[in-house]
DNA sequence: TATGAATGAGGTTTCATTCAT
DNA sequence: CATGAATGAAACCTCATTCAT
């Protein structure tokens, strides 16, 4: 019974923790690390400032854990997207689709995600950057594995190391997500991603699939 | 003679201004805008704090002018790289080569360049972001022009709009420059860039060039 | 009970606010607005600098509220002094007496009061000067009302508009308060004020009171 | 001949010195001591900043000398006004008239004059305040002398010490000059001064002049 | 335990003054 | 001599963090 009480408390605590992280995410992604004070986060999360420090030892740690939390969650989803049954082409297609879905769902997350991916964020201690880098690396590895499997299966030509293929794909995805973020109407990610993916896959597809559906001509 | 005196003063002033910008570039790129105080820049540039404000009205303006200065310089060089005589394939090859040369030459510049390119920096007023964005857009347009010319000349297949081709190429270049920055030995840009460029060009090259030199197999 | 707790906090807060204003009053009146730093006020009030800004958003506002607080308080007392039962001569006598009592009680207040009265202080935004001017004007009006009533009652001769009588009386009071401030022994306000008031009243008293007690000859 | 050259130089220097003081007067009276930088004065006077310090050792001294210069000039004029031939009543009348003429001529001077008269200017070292006070005292003495002579001549009743009469007269003049400064149309100094002076003089005039022109009734 | 008042280091910026040219 | 570039002390204010209640 005591266990249950504790469990409820713990759940409550976790919920509060999450509320803080949510508030921090919104504010940090909109204004940047240094333009958001702990007081503002506290206000948005509807906690007293002292309470914030019960959950996180300092601002940097809050930022770190916020990044980590959503990175881990997103990573899990992206990796999952690569594990659907089917061949490697289908996996890659799904990955690109899911990545767009998840990140377009929440612009705040997207901004932070791209920031995190491309830039050694200069706000924060190097050691943290390693952690975050490691997490991203894990995803890259998984993606590289899929490319490698595709190559082994004869689906893709070994034009590039699998790792570089992963890097390239991700960088292109990020660019087009950024374009979408700046002007969603003029640069619809879903449609563009399909086209670019087709191009990307075509360019590395091995010739035995030559009878695959041709790349659609662009309309705009 | 008086002209000469004035000219010397002006040159001296320009040199000092450049010294400040250089110090700012190094520090900002290493620690980020908000982790660098004007005092630190002053110390690094070996000026008194008051002198800083003779050259730049405030910190934001210093940052802005620093970004602008190197962006304009880099942009000019990159655009020039696209204007060498030769066909579009040669132009693109030269662009990728020059971009690497210029940016690898100065890591600080590289970090800031990628930051600037990918991210609407939250430090700075929106109006400034527009200026900087415009500058980048100009480069993209120029690059897109080359792709378009290439398509018209029958060198490239119209798989993607020229603008999207430009975006894609740039995003891949940035990614591989970042890789190089993190571990220059394991990810030599010059070599990788050549490979990736080959892949990129091959994938969009029109079939009449099919007898072009085959893509070299990767060694690692 | 909860009400009581809140009330205590509020009272504490008000006391602190007053302590700050008291420190500011002493320092501003002695050294002038620009020769007193927020740090000095903080030190004198025995608060940390940050605490100052919890109570007042900035230095100007602290100055403004300080002026306003004591102006309102003093004004209320002065107006009250004009509302004692009795005829207009008695009211004026009381006003001069009370004004001296209140202002001599605190030299700091006196300095600032005279400054405020005579001088559009160049430190502070025009809009504030208007507020402070309005407050002073209110007192002048009240004083003028008393003169007017005295004229209607046949006590005073309508030699000057009531408003100008008010101005004149106040300016003389200020002058003699200043004299007292510079050398209290040589220029005792209480005694001088009585004499001057007699002179002032005599000169405007209507003739039907001619049998009033003669003005005492000066002794010094 | 050399004497002549020097003399011209000296005259030139004096003119420049005066130009600086003029610029300082305009700026200080409009914005206040601490809101005017040496650079601004230098710009207005069209001198280099270094040149300013050839004329005045520091900002405070410049302020001091500025006050002194115009105080001495004004004082001389006011004292002169008291030395016209005629009886004491005529002298006082002339004094009030001239004071208005001189000070209304230049609002900047007026502001500074009243500031200086009423307030121990808190900007500046005490020793300076003494100097300036002494100068003012000299004028007061002269004015008191006139009152004393008037009393001795049987023109005025010895209701107040001559010194206090001087103080009172000056304070009233200042008040009405201030009123004029705030709203010249509603409070025309020349007209008001005449009325008030009449009142003032009547109240202290000895009875043997009872057949003097009656005080004009106020119109407004 | 949660609170939020209090803290003070440290940031940006101004400006009186100096001194090499 | 006049100049004005350079100086740096010191001002105002913010905000991460602590701790008594």
PDB file of N, CA, C and O in Angstrom, chain C residues 29-32 34-35 115 117-119 122 133 159-161 163-164 167-168 171-172 175-176 178-179 182 186-187 192 195-196 199 203 218 220, chain D residues 30-32 34-35 115 117-119 122-123 133 159-161 163-164 167-168 171-172 175-176 178-179 182 186-187 192 195-196 199 203 218 220:
ATOM      1  N   UNK C  29      18.880  64.112  -1.636  1.00  0.00           N
ATOM      2  CA  UNK C  29      18.790  65.512  -1.215  1.00  0.00           C
ATOM      3  C   UNK C  29      20.175  66.071  -0.891  1.00  0.00           C
ATOM      4  O   UNK C  29      20.411  67.251  -1.049  1.00  0.00           O
ATOM      5  N   UNK C  30      21.080  65.189  -0.460  1.00  0.00           N
ATOM      6  CA  UNK C  30      22.410  65.698  -0.128  1.00  0.00           C
ATOM      7  C   UNK C  30      23.295  65.849  -1.354  1.00  0.00           C
ATOM      8  O   UNK C  30      23.999  66.852  -1.506  1.00  0.00           O
ATOM      9  N   UNK C  31      23.244  64.842  -2.237  1.00  0.00           N
ATOM     10  CA  UNK C  31      24.221  64.829  -3.331  1.00  0.00           C
ATOM     11  C   UNK C  31      23.634  65.092  -4.711  1.00  0.00           C
ATOM     12  O   UNK C  31      24.356  65.355  -5.656  1.00  0.00           O
ATOM     13  N   UNK C  32      22.328  65.002  -4.826  1.00  0.00           N
ATOM     14  CA  UNK C  32      21.710  65.175  -6.135  1.00  0.00           C
ATOM     15  C   UNK C  32      21.555  63.856  -6.869  1.00  0.00           C
ATOM     16  O   UNK C  32      22.325  62.914  -6.651  1.00  0.00           O
ATOM     17  N   UNK C  34      22.194  62.585  -9.822  1.00  0.00           N
ATOM     18  CA  UNK C  34      23.232  61.920 -10.604  1.00  0.00           C
ATOM     19  C   UNK C  34      24.492  61.608  -9.801  1.00  0.00           C
ATOM     20  O   UNK C  34      25.379  60.942 -10.295  1.00  0.00           O
ATOM     21  N   UNK C  35      24.554  62.112  -8.597  1.00  0.00           N
ATOM     22  CA  UNK C  35      25.730  61.823  -7.788  1.00  0.00           C
ATOM     23  C   UNK C  35      25.478  60.717  -6.786  1.00  0.00           C
ATOM     24  O   UNK C  35      26.277  60.488  -5.892  1.00  0.00           O
ATOM     25  N   UNK C 115      13.459  72.358  -3.999  1.00  0.00           N
ATOM     26  CA  UNK C 115      13.897  72.016  -5.341  1.00  0.00           C
ATOM     27  C   UNK C 115      12.681  71.760  -6.231  1.00  0.00           C
ATOM     28  O   UNK C 115      12.520  72.333  -7.296  1.00  0.00           O
ATOM     29  N   UNK C 117       9.616  72.535  -5.806  1.00  0.00           N
ATOM     30  CA  UNK C 117       8.687  73.640  -5.957  1.00  0.00           C
ATOM     31  C   UNK C 117       9.172  74.647  -6.990  1.00  0.00           C
ATOM     32  O   UNK C 117       8.431  75.115  -7.838  1.00  0.00           O
ATOM     33  N   UNK C 118      10.448  74.947  -6.887  1.00  0.00           N
ATOM     34  CA  UNK C 118      10.951  76.050  -7.686  1.00  0.00           C
ATOM     35  C   UNK C 118      11.461  75.644  -9.055  1.00  0.00           C
ATOM     36  O   UNK C 118      11.542  76.449  -9.951  1.00  0.00           O
ATOM     37  N   UNK C 119      11.855  74.391  -9.138  1.00  0.00           N
ATOM     38  CA  UNK C 119      12.633  74.056 -10.289  1.00  0.00           C
ATOM     39  C   UNK C 119      12.023  72.882 -11.026  1.00  0.00           C
ATOM     40  O   UNK C 119      11.725  71.866 -10.448  1.00  0.00           O
ATOM     41  N   UNK C 122      15.550  68.905 -14.128  1.00  0.00           N
ATOM     42  CA  UNK C 122      15.971  68.476 -15.463  1.00  0.00           C
ATOM     43  C   UNK C 122      16.379  67.011 -15.497  1.00  0.00           C
ATOM     44  O   UNK C 122      16.760  66.498 -16.520  1.00  0.00           O
ATOM     45  N   UNK C 133       4.085  68.749 -10.651  1.00  0.00           N
ATOM     46  CA  UNK C 133       3.599  70.120 -10.763  1.00  0.00           C
ATOM     47  C   UNK C 133       2.122  70.194 -10.398  1.00  0.00           C
ATOM     48  O   UNK C 133       1.678  71.111  -9.702  1.00  0.00           O
ATOM     49  N   UNK C 159      -5.882  92.995  -3.406  1.00  0.00           N
ATOM     50  CA  UNK C 159      -4.755  93.670  -4.053  1.00  0.00           C
ATOM     51  C   UNK C 159      -4.143  92.828  -5.162  1.00  0.00           C
ATOM     52  O   UNK C 159      -3.538  93.338  -6.102  1.00  0.00           O
ATOM     53  N   UNK C 160      -4.246  91.546  -4.978  1.00  0.00           N
ATOM     54  CA  UNK C 160      -3.640  90.594  -5.908  1.00  0.00           C
ATOM     55  C   UNK C 160      -4.646  89.471  -6.107  1.00  0.00           C
ATOM     56  O   UNK C 160      -5.488  89.247  -5.253  1.00  0.00           O
ATOM     57  N   UNK C 161      -4.557  88.778  -7.223  1.00  0.00           N
ATOM     58  CA  UNK C 161      -5.439  87.613  -7.373  1.00  0.00           C
ATOM     59  C   UNK C 161      -5.092  86.622  -6.276  1.00  0.00           C
ATOM     60  O   UNK C 161      -3.948  86.556  -5.841  1.00  0.00           O
ATOM     61  N   UNK C 163      -4.568  83.560  -6.439  1.00  0.00           N
ATOM     62  CA  UNK C 163      -3.499  82.663  -6.890  1.00  0.00           C
ATOM     63  C   UNK C 163      -2.126  83.311  -6.696  1.00  0.00           C
ATOM     64  O   UNK C 163      -1.193  82.672  -6.208  1.00  0.00           O
ATOM     65  N   UNK C 164      -2.026  84.572  -7.047  1.00  0.00           N
ATOM     66  CA  UNK C 164      -0.744  85.259  -6.887  1.00  0.00           C
ATOM     67  C   UNK C 164      -0.397  85.474  -5.420  1.00  0.00           C
ATOM     68  O   UNK C 164       0.778  85.461  -5.037  1.00  0.00           O
ATOM     69  N   UNK C 167       1.074  82.204  -4.437  1.00  0.00           N
ATOM     70  CA  UNK C 167       2.447  82.110  -4.950  1.00  0.00           C
ATOM     71  C   UNK C 167       3.401  82.935  -4.086  1.00  0.00           C
ATOM     72  O   UNK C 167       4.465  82.463  -3.678  1.00  0.00           O
ATOM     73  N   UNK C 168       3.003  84.151  -3.805  1.00  0.00           N
ATOM     74  CA  UNK C 168       3.884  85.043  -3.060  1.00  0.00           C
ATOM     75  C   UNK C 168       4.158  84.506  -1.661  1.00  0.00           C
ATOM     76  O   UNK C 168       5.304  84.454  -1.210  1.00  0.00           O
ATOM     77  N   UNK C 171       6.470  81.558  -1.851  1.00  0.00           N
ATOM     78  CA  UNK C 171       7.850  81.878  -2.209  1.00  0.00           C
ATOM     79  C   UNK C 171       8.585  82.492  -1.026  1.00  0.00           C
ATOM     80  O   UNK C 171       9.762  82.227  -0.798  1.00  0.00           O
ATOM     81  N   UNK C 172       7.865  83.290  -0.233  1.00  0.00           N
ATOM     82  CA  UNK C 172       8.511  83.880   0.934  1.00  0.00           C
ATOM     83  C   UNK C 172       8.808  82.813   1.990  1.00  0.00           C
ATOM     84  O   UNK C 172       9.883  82.768   2.571  1.00  0.00           O
ATOM     85  N   UNK C 175      11.852  80.963   0.932  1.00  0.00           N
ATOM     86  CA  UNK C 175      13.076  81.730   1.125  1.00  0.00           C
ATOM     87  C   UNK C 175      13.536  81.693   2.568  1.00  0.00           C
ATOM     88  O   UNK C 175      14.725  81.515   2.852  1.00  0.00           O
ATOM     89  N   UNK C 176      12.597  81.842   3.465  1.00  0.00           N
ATOM     90  CA  UNK C 176      13.005  81.882   4.864  1.00  0.00           C
ATOM     91  C   UNK C 176      13.321  80.499   5.410  1.00  0.00           C
ATOM     92  O   UNK C 176      14.143  80.350   6.320  1.00  0.00           O
ATOM     93  N   UNK C 178      14.887  78.391   3.530  1.00  0.00           N
ATOM     94  CA  UNK C 178      16.242  78.228   3.010  1.00  0.00           C
ATOM     95  C   UNK C 178      17.251  78.951   3.878  1.00  0.00           C
ATOM     96  O   UNK C 178      18.322  78.420   4.191  1.00  0.00           O
ATOM     97  N   UNK C 179      16.886  80.150   4.278  1.00  0.00           N
ATOM     98  CA  UNK C 179      17.765  80.897   5.185  1.00  0.00           C
ATOM     99  C   UNK C 179      18.007  80.097   6.456  1.00  0.00           C
ATOM    100  O   UNK C 179      19.136  79.972   6.929  1.00  0.00           O
ATOM    101  N   UNK C 182      20.391  77.281   5.946  1.00  0.00           N
ATOM    102  CA  UNK C 182      21.800  77.658   5.842  1.00  0.00           C
ATOM    103  C   UNK C 182      22.400  78.025   7.190  1.00  0.00           C
ATOM    104  O   UNK C 182      23.554  77.756   7.453  1.00  0.00           O
ATOM    105  N   UNK C 186      21.100  81.966  13.115  1.00  0.00           N
ATOM    106  CA  UNK C 186      20.982  83.366  12.719  1.00  0.00           C
ATOM    107  C   UNK C 186      19.623  83.679  12.096  1.00  0.00           C
ATOM    108  O   UNK C 186      19.188  84.831  12.101  1.00  0.00           O
ATOM    109  N   UNK C 187      19.017  82.650  11.535  1.00  0.00           N
ATOM    110  CA  UNK C 187      17.734  82.885  10.864  1.00  0.00           C
ATOM    111  C   UNK C 187      16.682  81.906  11.358  1.00  0.00           C
ATOM    112  O   UNK C 187      16.246  81.021  10.622  1.00  0.00           O
ATOM    113  N   UNK C 192      11.074  84.335  12.547  1.00  0.00           N
ATOM    114  CA  UNK C 192      11.003  85.142  11.325  1.00  0.00           C
ATOM    115  C   UNK C 192       9.658  85.002  10.639  1.00  0.00           C
ATOM    116  O   UNK C 192       9.060  85.984  10.192  1.00  0.00           O
ATOM    117  N   UNK C 195       6.982  87.142  12.085  1.00  0.00           N
ATOM    118  CA  UNK C 195       7.132  88.544  11.701  1.00  0.00           C
ATOM    119  C   UNK C 195       6.682  88.780  10.265  1.00  0.00           C
ATOM    120  O   UNK C 195       5.906  89.687   9.964  1.00  0.00           O
ATOM    121  N   UNK C 196       7.225  87.947   9.391  1.00  0.00           N
ATOM    122  CA  UNK C 196       6.921  88.140   7.969  1.00  0.00           C
ATOM    123  C   UNK C 196       5.442  87.941   7.683  1.00  0.00           C
ATOM    124  O   UNK C 196       4.838  88.672   6.909  1.00  0.00           O
ATOM    125  N   UNK C 199       3.637  90.929   8.596  1.00  0.00           N
ATOM    126  CA  UNK C 199       3.800  91.933   7.560  1.00  0.00           C
ATOM    127  C   UNK C 199       2.918  91.636   6.363  1.00  0.00           C
ATOM    128  O   UNK C 199       2.187  92.493   5.855  1.00  0.00           O
ATOM    129  N   UNK C 203      -0.273  93.876   5.274  1.00  0.00           N
ATOM    130  CA  UNK C 203      -0.274  94.598   4.011  1.00  0.00           C
ATOM    131  C   UNK C 203      -1.517  94.287   3.179  1.00  0.00           C
ATOM    132  O   UNK C 203      -1.901  95.066   2.320  1.00  0.00           O
ATOM    133  N   UNK C 218      10.734  94.878  14.947  1.00  0.00           N
ATOM    134  CA  UNK C 218      11.770  93.842  14.938  1.00  0.00           C
ATOM    135  C   UNK C 218      12.791  94.121  16.011  1.00  0.00           C
ATOM    136  O   UNK C 218      13.111  95.277  16.296  1.00  0.00           O
ATOM    137  N   UNK C 220      15.966  92.487  16.138  1.00  0.00           N
ATOM    138  CA  UNK C 220      17.372  92.331  15.771  1.00  0.00           C
ATOM    139  C   UNK C 220      17.764  93.273  14.654  1.00  0.00           C
ATOM    140  O   UNK C 220      16.964  93.680  13.871  1.00  0.00           O
TER     141      UNK C 220
ATOM    142  N   UNK D  30      19.526  73.675 -20.448  1.00  0.00           N
ATOM    143  CA  UNK D  30      18.437  72.886 -21.028  1.00  0.00           C
ATOM    144  C   UNK D  30      18.398  71.478 -20.456  1.00  0.00           C
ATOM    145  O   UNK D  30      17.315  70.945 -20.189  1.00  0.00           O
ATOM    146  N   UNK D  31      19.564  70.854 -20.307  1.00  0.00           N
ATOM    147  CA  UNK D  31      19.552  69.428 -19.961  1.00  0.00           C
ATOM    148  C   UNK D  31      20.049  69.116 -18.557  1.00  0.00           C
ATOM    149  O   UNK D  31      19.855  68.009 -18.076  1.00  0.00           O
ATOM    150  N   UNK D  32      20.679  70.085 -17.906  1.00  0.00           N
ATOM    151  CA  UNK D  32      21.233  69.806 -16.587  1.00  0.00           C
ATOM    152  C   UNK D  32      22.666  69.318 -16.676  1.00  0.00           C
ATOM    153  O   UNK D  32      23.073  68.716 -17.660  1.00  0.00           O
ATOM    154  N   UNK D  34      24.490  66.876 -15.481  1.00  0.00           N
ATOM    155  CA  UNK D  34      24.904  65.493 -15.727  1.00  0.00           C
ATOM    156  C   UNK D  34      24.386  64.923 -17.037  1.00  0.00           C
ATOM    157  O   UNK D  34      24.744  63.822 -17.423  1.00  0.00           O
ATOM    158  N   UNK D  35      23.516  65.647 -17.672  1.00  0.00           N
ATOM    159  CA  UNK D  35      23.010  65.149 -18.957  1.00  0.00           C
ATOM    160  C   UNK D  35      23.708  65.810 -20.147  1.00  0.00           C
ATOM    161  O   UNK D  35      23.255  65.684 -21.277  1.00  0.00           O
ATOM    162  N   UNK D 115      17.954  78.525 -10.277  1.00  0.00           N
ATOM    163  CA  UNK D 115      18.562  77.341  -9.699  1.00  0.00           C
ATOM    164  C   UNK D 115      19.634  77.765  -8.691  1.00  0.00           C
ATOM    165  O   UNK D 115      19.656  77.343  -7.545  1.00  0.00           O
ATOM    166  N   UNK D 117      20.142  80.589  -7.290  1.00  0.00           N
ATOM    167  CA  UNK D 117      19.716  81.438  -6.193  1.00  0.00           C
ATOM    168  C   UNK D 117      19.072  80.630  -5.078  1.00  0.00           C
ATOM    169  O   UNK D 117      19.344  80.818  -3.911  1.00  0.00           O
ATOM    170  N   UNK D 118      18.218  79.733  -5.480  1.00  0.00           N
ATOM    171  CA  UNK D 118      17.394  79.062  -4.487  1.00  0.00           C
ATOM    172  C   UNK D 118      18.040  77.833  -3.908  1.00  0.00           C
ATOM    173  O   UNK D 118      17.707  77.405  -2.811  1.00  0.00           O
ATOM    174  N   UNK D 119      18.898  77.239  -4.681  1.00  0.00           N
ATOM    175  CA  UNK D 119      19.297  75.908  -4.298  1.00  0.00           C
ATOM    176  C   UNK D 119      20.801  75.837  -4.181  1.00  0.00           C
ATOM    177  O   UNK D 119      21.528  76.257  -5.054  1.00  0.00           O
ATOM    178  N   UNK D 122      23.540  70.977  -5.905  1.00  0.00           N
ATOM    179  CA  UNK D 122      24.105  69.745  -5.373  1.00  0.00           C
ATOM    180  C   UNK D 122      25.102  69.097  -6.317  1.00  0.00           C
ATOM    181  O   UNK D 122      25.689  68.090  -5.991  1.00  0.00           O
ATOM    182  N   UNK D 123      25.259  69.677  -7.476  1.00  0.00           N
ATOM    183  CA  UNK D 123      26.196  69.056  -8.399  1.00  0.00           C
ATOM    184  C   UNK D 123      27.632  69.193  -7.935  1.00  0.00           C
ATOM    185  O   UNK D 123      28.489  68.407  -8.268  1.00  0.00           O
ATOM    186  N   UNK D 133      27.556  81.760  -3.560  1.00  0.00           N
ATOM    187  CA  UNK D 133      26.703  82.302  -2.510  1.00  0.00           C
ATOM    188  C   UNK D 133      27.156  83.711  -2.134  1.00  0.00           C
ATOM    189  O   UNK D 133      26.338  84.610  -1.948  1.00  0.00           O
ATOM    190  N   UNK D 159       9.533  97.541   9.170  1.00  0.00           N
ATOM    191  CA  UNK D 159       8.747  96.369   9.566  1.00  0.00           C
ATOM    192  C   UNK D 159       9.601  95.113   9.607  1.00  0.00           C
ATOM    193  O   UNK D 159       9.314  94.164  10.320  1.00  0.00           O
ATOM    194  N   UNK D 160      10.605  95.084   8.777  1.00  0.00           N
ATOM    195  CA  UNK D 160      11.467  93.922   8.641  1.00  0.00           C
ATOM    196  C   UNK D 160      12.891  94.447   8.541  1.00  0.00           C
ATOM    197  O   UNK D 160      13.097  95.595   8.146  1.00  0.00           O
ATOM    198  N   UNK D 161      13.855  93.631   8.914  1.00  0.00           N
ATOM    199  CA  UNK D 161      15.237  94.076   8.700  1.00  0.00           C
ATOM    200  C   UNK D 161      15.437  94.283   7.214  1.00  0.00           C
ATOM    201  O   UNK D 161      14.811  93.604   6.387  1.00  0.00           O
ATOM    202  N   UNK D 163      17.726  93.322   5.330  1.00  0.00           N
ATOM    203  CA  UNK D 163      18.159  92.072   4.696  1.00  0.00           C
ATOM    204  C   UNK D 163      16.969  91.169   4.369  1.00  0.00           C
ATOM    205  O   UNK D 163      16.883  90.602   3.287  1.00  0.00           O
ATOM    206  N   UNK D 164      16.060  91.061   5.311  1.00  0.00           N
ATOM    207  CA  UNK D 164      14.876  90.241   5.075  1.00  0.00           C
ATOM    208  C   UNK D 164      13.972  90.841   4.006  1.00  0.00           C
ATOM    209  O   UNK D 164      13.311  90.131   3.247  1.00  0.00           O
ATOM    210  N   UNK D 167      15.584  89.730   0.840  1.00  0.00           N
ATOM    211  CA  UNK D 167      15.256  88.313   0.602  1.00  0.00           C
ATOM    212  C   UNK D 167      13.830  88.179   0.076  1.00  0.00           C
ATOM    213  O   UNK D 167      13.562  87.491  -0.921  1.00  0.00           O
ATOM    214  N   UNK D 168      12.916  88.820   0.743  1.00  0.00           N
ATOM    215  CA  UNK D 168      11.512  88.685   0.364  1.00  0.00           C
ATOM    216  C   UNK D 168      11.270  89.193  -1.045  1.00  0.00           C
ATOM    217  O   UNK D 168      10.617  88.526  -1.867  1.00  0.00           O
ATOM    218  N   UNK D 171      12.706  86.796  -3.557  1.00  0.00           N
ATOM    219  CA  UNK D 171      11.997  85.523  -3.680  1.00  0.00           C
ATOM    220  C   UNK D 171      10.711  85.699  -4.474  1.00  0.00           C
ATOM    221  O   UNK D 171      10.329  84.839  -5.259  1.00  0.00           O
ATOM    222  N   UNK D 172      10.072  86.856  -4.265  1.00  0.00           N
ATOM    223  CA  UNK D 172       8.842  87.094  -5.021  1.00  0.00           C
ATOM    224  C   UNK D 172       9.157  87.311  -6.501  1.00  0.00           C
ATOM    225  O   UNK D 172       8.475  86.774  -7.379  1.00  0.00           O
ATOM    226  N   UNK D 175       9.728  83.968  -8.068  1.00  0.00           N
ATOM    227  CA  UNK D 175       8.499  83.207  -8.258  1.00  0.00           C
ATOM    228  C   UNK D 175       7.748  83.662  -9.493  1.00  0.00           C
ATOM    229  O   UNK D 175       7.247  82.849 -10.275  1.00  0.00           O
ATOM    230  N   UNK D 176       7.682  84.964  -9.659  1.00  0.00           N
ATOM    231  CA  UNK D 176       6.906  85.452 -10.793  1.00  0.00           C
ATOM    232  C   UNK D 176       7.660  85.308 -12.107  1.00  0.00           C
ATOM    233  O   UNK D 176       7.035  85.177 -13.171  1.00  0.00           O
ATOM    234  N   UNK D 178       9.463  82.648 -12.617  1.00  0.00           N
ATOM    235  CA  UNK D 178       9.193  81.232 -12.886  1.00  0.00           C
ATOM    236  C   UNK D 178       7.816  81.034 -13.509  1.00  0.00           C
ATOM    237  O   UNK D 178       7.652  80.267 -14.461  1.00  0.00           O
ATOM    238  N   UNK D 179       6.845  81.741 -12.944  1.00  0.00           N
ATOM    239  CA  UNK D 179       5.492  81.666 -13.515  1.00  0.00           C
ATOM    240  C   UNK D 179       5.531  82.085 -14.977  1.00  0.00           C
ATOM    241  O   UNK D 179       4.957  81.428 -15.849  1.00  0.00           O
ATOM    242  N   UNK D 182       6.985  79.461 -17.220  1.00  0.00           N
ATOM    243  CA  UNK D 182       6.095  78.324 -17.493  1.00  0.00           C
ATOM    244  C   UNK D 182       5.009  78.682 -18.486  1.00  0.00           C
ATOM    245  O   UNK D 182       4.602  77.869 -19.305  1.00  0.00           O
ATOM    246  N   UNK D 186      -0.013  83.732 -19.888  1.00  0.00           N
ATOM    247  CA  UNK D 186      -0.928  83.804 -18.760  1.00  0.00           C
ATOM    248  C   UNK D 186      -0.322  84.568 -17.587  1.00  0.00           C
ATOM    249  O   UNK D 186      -1.049  85.101 -16.745  1.00  0.00           O
ATOM    250  N   UNK D 187       0.980  84.591 -17.529  1.00  0.00           N
ATOM    251  CA  UNK D 187       1.618  85.258 -16.401  1.00  0.00           C
ATOM    252  C   UNK D 187       2.674  86.255 -16.880  1.00  0.00           C
ATOM    253  O   UNK D 187       3.862  86.033 -16.696  1.00  0.00           O
ATOM    254  N   UNK D 192       2.690  91.810 -14.026  1.00  0.00           N
ATOM    255  CA  UNK D 192       2.551  91.275 -12.670  1.00  0.00           C
ATOM    256  C   UNK D 192       3.534  91.925 -11.720  1.00  0.00           C
ATOM    257  O   UNK D 192       3.183  92.284 -10.589  1.00  0.00           O
ATOM    258  N   UNK D 195       2.413  95.237 -10.415  1.00  0.00           N
ATOM    259  CA  UNK D 195       1.366  95.096  -9.406  1.00  0.00           C
ATOM    260  C   UNK D 195       1.946  94.672  -8.062  1.00  0.00           C
ATOM    261  O   UNK D 195       1.675  95.249  -7.020  1.00  0.00           O
ATOM    262  N   UNK D 196       2.740  93.600  -8.134  1.00  0.00           N
ATOM    263  CA  UNK D 196       3.289  93.056  -6.891  1.00  0.00           C
ATOM    264  C   UNK D 196       4.207  94.055  -6.213  1.00  0.00           C
ATOM    265  O   UNK D 196       4.192  94.206  -4.988  1.00  0.00           O
ATOM    266  N   UNK D 199       2.194  96.502  -4.424  1.00  0.00           N
ATOM    267  CA  UNK D 199       1.717  95.926  -3.173  1.00  0.00           C
ATOM    268  C   UNK D 199       2.820  95.911  -2.136  1.00  0.00           C
ATOM    269  O   UNK D 199       2.649  96.319  -0.980  1.00  0.00           O
ATOM    270  N   UNK D 203       2.877  98.189   1.251  1.00  0.00           N
ATOM    271  CA  UNK D 203       2.815  97.566   2.571  1.00  0.00           C
ATOM    272  C   UNK D 203       3.935  98.048   3.479  1.00  0.00           C
ATOM    273  O   UNK D 203       3.820  97.978   4.694  1.00  0.00           O
ATOM    274  N   UNK D 218      -6.728  94.895  -9.596  1.00  0.00           N
ATOM    275  CA  UNK D 218      -6.382  93.860 -10.578  1.00  0.00           C
ATOM    276  C   UNK D 218      -7.502  93.680 -11.575  1.00  0.00           C
ATOM    277  O   UNK D 218      -8.685  93.785 -11.223  1.00  0.00           O
ATOM    278  N   UNK D 220      -7.674  90.878 -13.793  1.00  0.00           N
ATOM    279  CA  UNK D 220      -8.036  89.480 -14.098  1.00  0.00           C
ATOM    280  C   UNK D 220      -8.452  88.717 -12.848  1.00  0.00           C
ATOM    281  O   UNK D 220      -8.056  89.037 -11.766  1.00  0.00           O
TER     282      UNK D 220
END
